[in-house]
């Protein structure tokens, strides 16, 4: 079964850090670009970052550049998001998603999400 | 403020047809990037509904269809059913190779 399972979310103080993980199973992880997408409470979806199959290319939304780092470990079938200098506006559910290059780069598989709450 | 513009809400009675628009610019949809649509039921993760402007993944009913023209795209739902009540998002890419989403449209089935 194709599955993405996020973990690592929680309550953190402003200025703090977290490392989110996304465990992948059911497909060849190393063959796909992977993405992080977030959704603030009651708000819409916001694309955060993506990473190429071999990790050689990474792109970020402007609001997280310099604070967030996307990475992957193909041997462990895992995607990561290191989030530093957290702000209240980073509070959101964070989803990992597979980017399907055969389907015009659509996000065809999503995880269930992990909640990050930034509050003192 | 989302990069792609969608109406905040649409509604229709069971059996009717509704459309949801998605307006971009020359930096994203108009630059030739395809548009994708996602359905998000309450409390769940988004699900891919339409990819590559007008293609349906296996399992998505043919009541859902998509189109693209110029800097805009649209999602049409025919034969509206109660279970279609959800939030719908369009998505594309821009020339900086970043993903971009619409603000989402809440569909209410009357």
GROMACS .gro file of C-alpha atoms in nm:
model
  230
    1UNK     CA    1   0.000   0.000   0.000
    2UNK     CA    2   0.130   0.344  -0.092
    3UNK     CA    3   0.160   0.546   0.226
    4UNK     CA    4   0.310   0.867   0.361
    5UNK     CA    5   0.321   0.908   0.739
    6UNK     CA    6   0.429   1.239   0.893
    7UNK     CA    7   0.557   1.281   1.247
    8UNK     CA    8   0.745   1.526   1.462
    9UNK     CA    9   0.487   1.798   1.509
   10UNK     CA   10   0.405   1.950   1.844
   11UNK     CA   11   0.388   2.263   2.055
   12UNK     CA   12   0.695   2.484   2.037
   13UNK     CA   13   0.776   2.833   2.160
   14UNK     CA   14   0.841   3.120   1.919
   15UNK     CA   15   1.201   3.106   1.804
   16UNK     CA   16   1.218   2.733   1.861
   17UNK     CA   17   1.289   2.447   1.622
   18UNK     CA   18   1.136   2.121   1.512
   19UNK     CA   19   1.224   1.844   1.269
   20UNK     CA   20   0.935   1.694   1.080
   21UNK     CA   21   0.964   1.350   0.922
   22UNK     CA   22   0.770   1.173   0.651
   23UNK     CA   23   0.806   0.796   0.627
   24UNK     CA   24   0.731   0.656   0.285
   25UNK     CA   25   0.625   0.306   0.186
   26UNK     CA   26   0.469   0.129  -0.111
   27UNK     CA   27   0.663   0.298  -0.394
   28UNK     CA   28   1.021   0.372  -0.503
   29UNK     CA   29   1.086   0.685  -0.297
   30UNK     CA   30   1.409   0.771  -0.479
   31UNK     CA   31   1.221   0.812  -0.809
   32UNK     CA   32   1.007   1.107  -0.706
   33UNK     CA   33   1.031   1.474  -0.620
   34UNK     CA   34   0.878   1.525  -0.276
   35UNK     CA   35   0.702   1.824  -0.123
   36UNK     CA   36   0.594   1.981   0.203
   37UNK     CA   37   0.264   2.169   0.203
   38UNK     CA   38   0.105   2.335   0.504
   39UNK     CA   39  -0.240   2.451   0.609
   40UNK     CA   40  -0.295   2.701   0.890
   41UNK     CA   41  -0.606   2.644   1.102
   42UNK     CA   42  -0.914   2.737   0.901
   43UNK     CA   43  -0.703   2.853   0.607
   44UNK     CA   44  -0.606   2.727   0.264
   45UNK     CA   45  -0.314   2.521   0.142
   46UNK     CA   46   0.031   2.673   0.110
   47UNK     CA   47   0.315   2.504  -0.075
   48UNK     CA   48   0.630   2.516   0.141
   49UNK     CA   49   0.917   2.336  -0.030
   50UNK     CA   50   1.019   2.055  -0.260
   51UNK     CA   51   1.327   1.843  -0.327
   52UNK     CA   52   1.453   1.655  -0.629
   53UNK     CA   53   1.497   1.278  -0.633
   54UNK     CA   54   1.868   1.294  -0.543
   55UNK     CA   55   1.843   1.600  -0.321
   56UNK     CA   56   2.044   1.817  -0.560
   57UNK     CA   57   1.768   2.074  -0.611
   58UNK     CA   58   1.549   2.234  -0.346
   59UNK     CA   59   1.294   2.515  -0.371
   60UNK     CA   60   1.117   2.709  -0.098
   61UNK     CA   61   0.835   2.958  -0.062
   62UNK     CA   62   0.979   3.301   0.016
   63UNK     CA   63   0.832   3.316   0.368
   64UNK     CA   64   1.041   3.021   0.490
   65UNK     CA   65   1.369   3.075   0.304
   66UNK     CA   66   1.660   3.075   0.546
   67UNK     CA   67   1.453   2.919   0.825
   68UNK     CA   68   1.332   2.587   0.680
   69UNK     CA   69   1.545   2.314   0.525
   70UNK     CA   70   1.406   2.023   0.328
   71UNK     CA   71   1.611   1.704   0.301
   72UNK     CA   72   1.570   1.337   0.227
   73UNK     CA   73   1.734   1.003   0.297
   74UNK     CA   74   1.660   0.766   0.012
   75UNK     CA   75   1.814   0.473   0.198
   76UNK     CA   76   1.562   0.524   0.477
   77UNK     CA   77   1.270   0.617   0.249
   78UNK     CA   78   1.225   0.934   0.450
   79UNK     CA   79   1.165   1.302   0.387
   80UNK     CA   80   1.243   1.571   0.642
   81UNK     CA   81   1.171   1.935   0.713
   82UNK     CA   82   1.392   2.117   0.962
   83UNK     CA   83   1.206   2.424   1.079
   84UNK     CA   84   1.395   2.689   1.278
   85UNK     CA   85   1.318   3.035   1.415
   86UNK     CA   86   0.953   2.941   1.438
   87UNK     CA   87   0.691   3.215   1.429
   88UNK     CA   88   0.325   3.216   1.524
   89UNK     CA   89   0.236   3.227   1.156
   90UNK     CA   90   0.408   2.890   1.104
   91UNK     CA   91   0.131   2.725   1.305
   92UNK     CA   92  -0.026   2.476   1.066
   93UNK     CA   93  -0.080   2.117   0.970
   94UNK     CA   94   0.221   2.012   0.763
   95UNK     CA   95   0.162   1.756   0.488
   96UNK     CA   96   0.419   1.569   0.284
   97UNK     CA   97   0.315   1.488  -0.071
   98UNK     CA   98   0.454   1.298  -0.366
   99UNK     CA   99   0.498   1.487  -0.692
  100UNK     CA  100   0.410   1.268  -0.988
  101UNK     CA  101   0.616   1.366  -1.291
  102UNK     CA  102   0.402   1.143  -1.514
  103UNK     CA  103   0.098   1.345  -1.410
  104UNK     CA  104   0.230   1.691  -1.486
  105UNK     CA  105   0.390   1.719  -1.140
  106UNK     CA  106   0.060   1.691  -0.954
  107UNK     CA  107   0.064   1.595  -0.587
  108UNK     CA  108  -0.091   1.253  -0.618
  109UNK     CA  109  -0.022   1.104  -0.276
  110UNK     CA  110  -0.056   1.292   0.054
  111UNK     CA  111   0.014   1.202   0.413
  112UNK     CA  112  -0.232   1.262   0.694
  113UNK     CA  113  -0.040   1.562   0.824
  114UNK     CA  114   0.134   1.659   1.147
  115UNK     CA  115   0.033   1.964   1.350
  116UNK     CA  116   0.283   2.230   1.446
  117UNK     CA  117   0.171   2.487   1.702
  118UNK     CA  118   0.391   2.787   1.777
  119UNK     CA  119   0.290   2.952   2.100
  120UNK     CA  120   0.436   3.073   2.426
  121UNK     CA  121  -0.339   3.655  -0.043
  122UNK     CA  122  -0.306   3.347  -0.262
  123UNK     CA  123  -0.123   3.354  -0.593
  124UNK     CA  124  -0.416   3.187  -0.770
  125UNK     CA  125  -0.762   3.337  -0.722
  126UNK     CA  126  -1.070   3.126  -0.652
  127UNK     CA  127  -1.418   3.227  -0.536
  128UNK     CA  128  -1.449   3.168  -0.161
  129UNK     CA  129  -1.771   2.974  -0.199
  130UNK     CA  130  -2.013   2.822  -0.447
  131UNK     CA  131  -2.334   2.632  -0.394
  132UNK     CA  132  -2.582   2.422  -0.584
  133UNK     CA  133  -2.873   2.189  -0.538
  134UNK     CA  134  -2.839   1.813  -0.580
  135UNK     CA  135  -2.824   1.719  -0.946
  136UNK     CA  136  -2.716   2.064  -1.059
  137UNK     CA  137  -2.391   2.172  -1.223
  138UNK     CA  138  -2.143   2.406  -1.058
  139UNK     CA  139  -1.814   2.551  -1.175
  140UNK     CA  140  -1.518   2.682  -0.978
  141UNK     CA  141  -1.279   2.923  -1.143
  142UNK     CA  142  -0.906   2.961  -1.084
  143UNK     CA  143  -0.737   3.274  -1.213
  144UNK     CA  144  -0.361   3.312  -1.236
  145UNK     CA  145  -0.117   3.524  -1.432
  146UNK     CA  146   0.152   3.513  -1.695
  147UNK     CA  147   0.393   3.395  -1.424
  148UNK     CA  148   0.210   3.072  -1.355
  149UNK     CA  149  -0.089   2.935  -1.548
  150UNK     CA  150  -0.027   3.171  -1.838
  151UNK     CA  151   0.336   3.059  -1.857
  152UNK     CA  152   0.215   2.717  -1.965
  153UNK     CA  153   0.213   2.530  -1.636
  154UNK     CA  154  -0.062   2.276  -1.594
  155UNK     CA  155  -0.337   2.316  -1.336
  156UNK     CA  156  -0.437   2.051  -1.085
  157UNK     CA  157  -0.740   2.033  -0.860
  158UNK     CA  158  -0.773   1.885  -0.511
  159UNK     CA  159  -1.073   1.799  -0.299
  160UNK     CA  160  -1.050   1.827   0.078
  161UNK     CA  161  -1.327   1.675   0.284
  162UNK     CA  162  -1.364   1.809   0.639
  163UNK     CA  163  -1.087   1.689   0.869
  164UNK     CA  164  -0.898   1.499   0.601
  165UNK     CA  165  -0.594   1.546   0.381
  166UNK     CA  166  -0.644   1.681   0.029
  167UNK     CA  167  -0.704   1.433  -0.250
  168UNK     CA  168  -0.603   1.477  -0.614
  169UNK     CA  169  -0.913   1.524  -0.825
  170UNK     CA  170  -0.787   1.649  -1.163
  171UNK     CA  171  -0.430   1.655  -1.296
  172UNK     CA  172  -0.283   1.810  -1.607
  173UNK     CA  173  -0.578   2.048  -1.650
  174UNK     CA  174  -0.836   1.786  -1.745
  175UNK     CA  175  -0.731   1.434  -1.648
  176UNK     CA  176  -0.898   1.226  -1.379
  177UNK     CA  177  -0.709   0.975  -1.164
  178UNK     CA  178  -0.860   0.632  -1.146
  179UNK     CA  179  -1.158   0.628  -0.915
  180UNK     CA  180  -1.263   0.989  -0.964
  181UNK     CA  181  -1.614   1.004  -1.110
  182UNK     CA  182  -1.657   1.153  -1.456
  183UNK     CA  183  -1.892   1.408  -1.299
  184UNK     CA  184  -1.572   1.602  -1.231
  185UNK     CA  185  -1.401   1.774  -1.523
  186UNK     CA  186  -1.138   2.040  -1.568
  187UNK     CA  187  -1.029   2.284  -1.833
  188UNK     CA  188  -0.768   2.553  -1.886
  189UNK     CA  189  -0.753   2.857  -2.108
  190UNK     CA  190  -0.496   3.133  -2.105
  191UNK     CA  191  -0.428   3.240  -1.748
  192UNK     CA  192  -0.732   3.064  -1.601
  193UNK     CA  193  -0.872   2.720  -1.532
  194UNK     CA  194  -1.201   2.584  -1.412
  195UNK     CA  195  -1.343   2.280  -1.240
  196UNK     CA  196  -1.693   2.164  -1.326
  197UNK     CA  197  -1.903   1.927  -1.121
  198UNK     CA  198  -2.220   1.789  -1.276
  199UNK     CA  199  -2.494   1.589  -1.110
  200UNK     CA  200  -2.407   1.742  -0.774
  201UNK     CA  201  -2.426   1.502  -0.479
  202UNK     CA  202  -2.425   1.559  -0.104
  203UNK     CA  203  -2.087   1.391  -0.071
  204UNK     CA  204  -1.932   1.653  -0.301
  205UNK     CA  205  -1.958   1.909  -0.021
  206UNK     CA  206  -1.594   1.994   0.045
  207UNK     CA  207  -1.320   2.249  -0.012
  208UNK     CA  208  -1.164   2.257  -0.358
  209UNK     CA  209  -0.818   2.393  -0.441
  210UNK     CA  210  -0.646   2.463  -0.770
  211UNK     CA  211  -0.268   2.436  -0.793
  212UNK     CA  212   0.001   2.513  -1.047
  213UNK     CA  213   0.364   2.625  -1.058
  214UNK     CA  214   0.527   2.958  -1.126
  215UNK     CA  215   0.838   3.062  -1.313
  216UNK     CA  216   1.043   3.044  -0.993
  217UNK     CA  217   0.962   2.671  -0.988
  218UNK     CA  218   0.758   2.715  -0.671
  219UNK     CA  219   0.424   2.551  -0.623
  220UNK     CA  220   0.125   2.784  -0.598
  221UNK     CA  221  -0.227   2.720  -0.472
  222UNK     CA  222  -0.557   2.898  -0.496
  223UNK     CA  223  -0.721   3.016  -0.176
  224UNK     CA  224  -0.977   2.738  -0.190
  225UNK     CA  225  -1.349   2.726  -0.263
  226UNK     CA  226  -1.606   2.586  -0.024
  227UNK     CA  227  -1.877   2.395  -0.208
  228UNK     CA  228  -2.211   2.376  -0.032
  229UNK     CA  229  -2.475   2.132  -0.155
  230UNK     CA  230  -2.810   2.289  -0.074
   0.00000   0.00000   0.00000
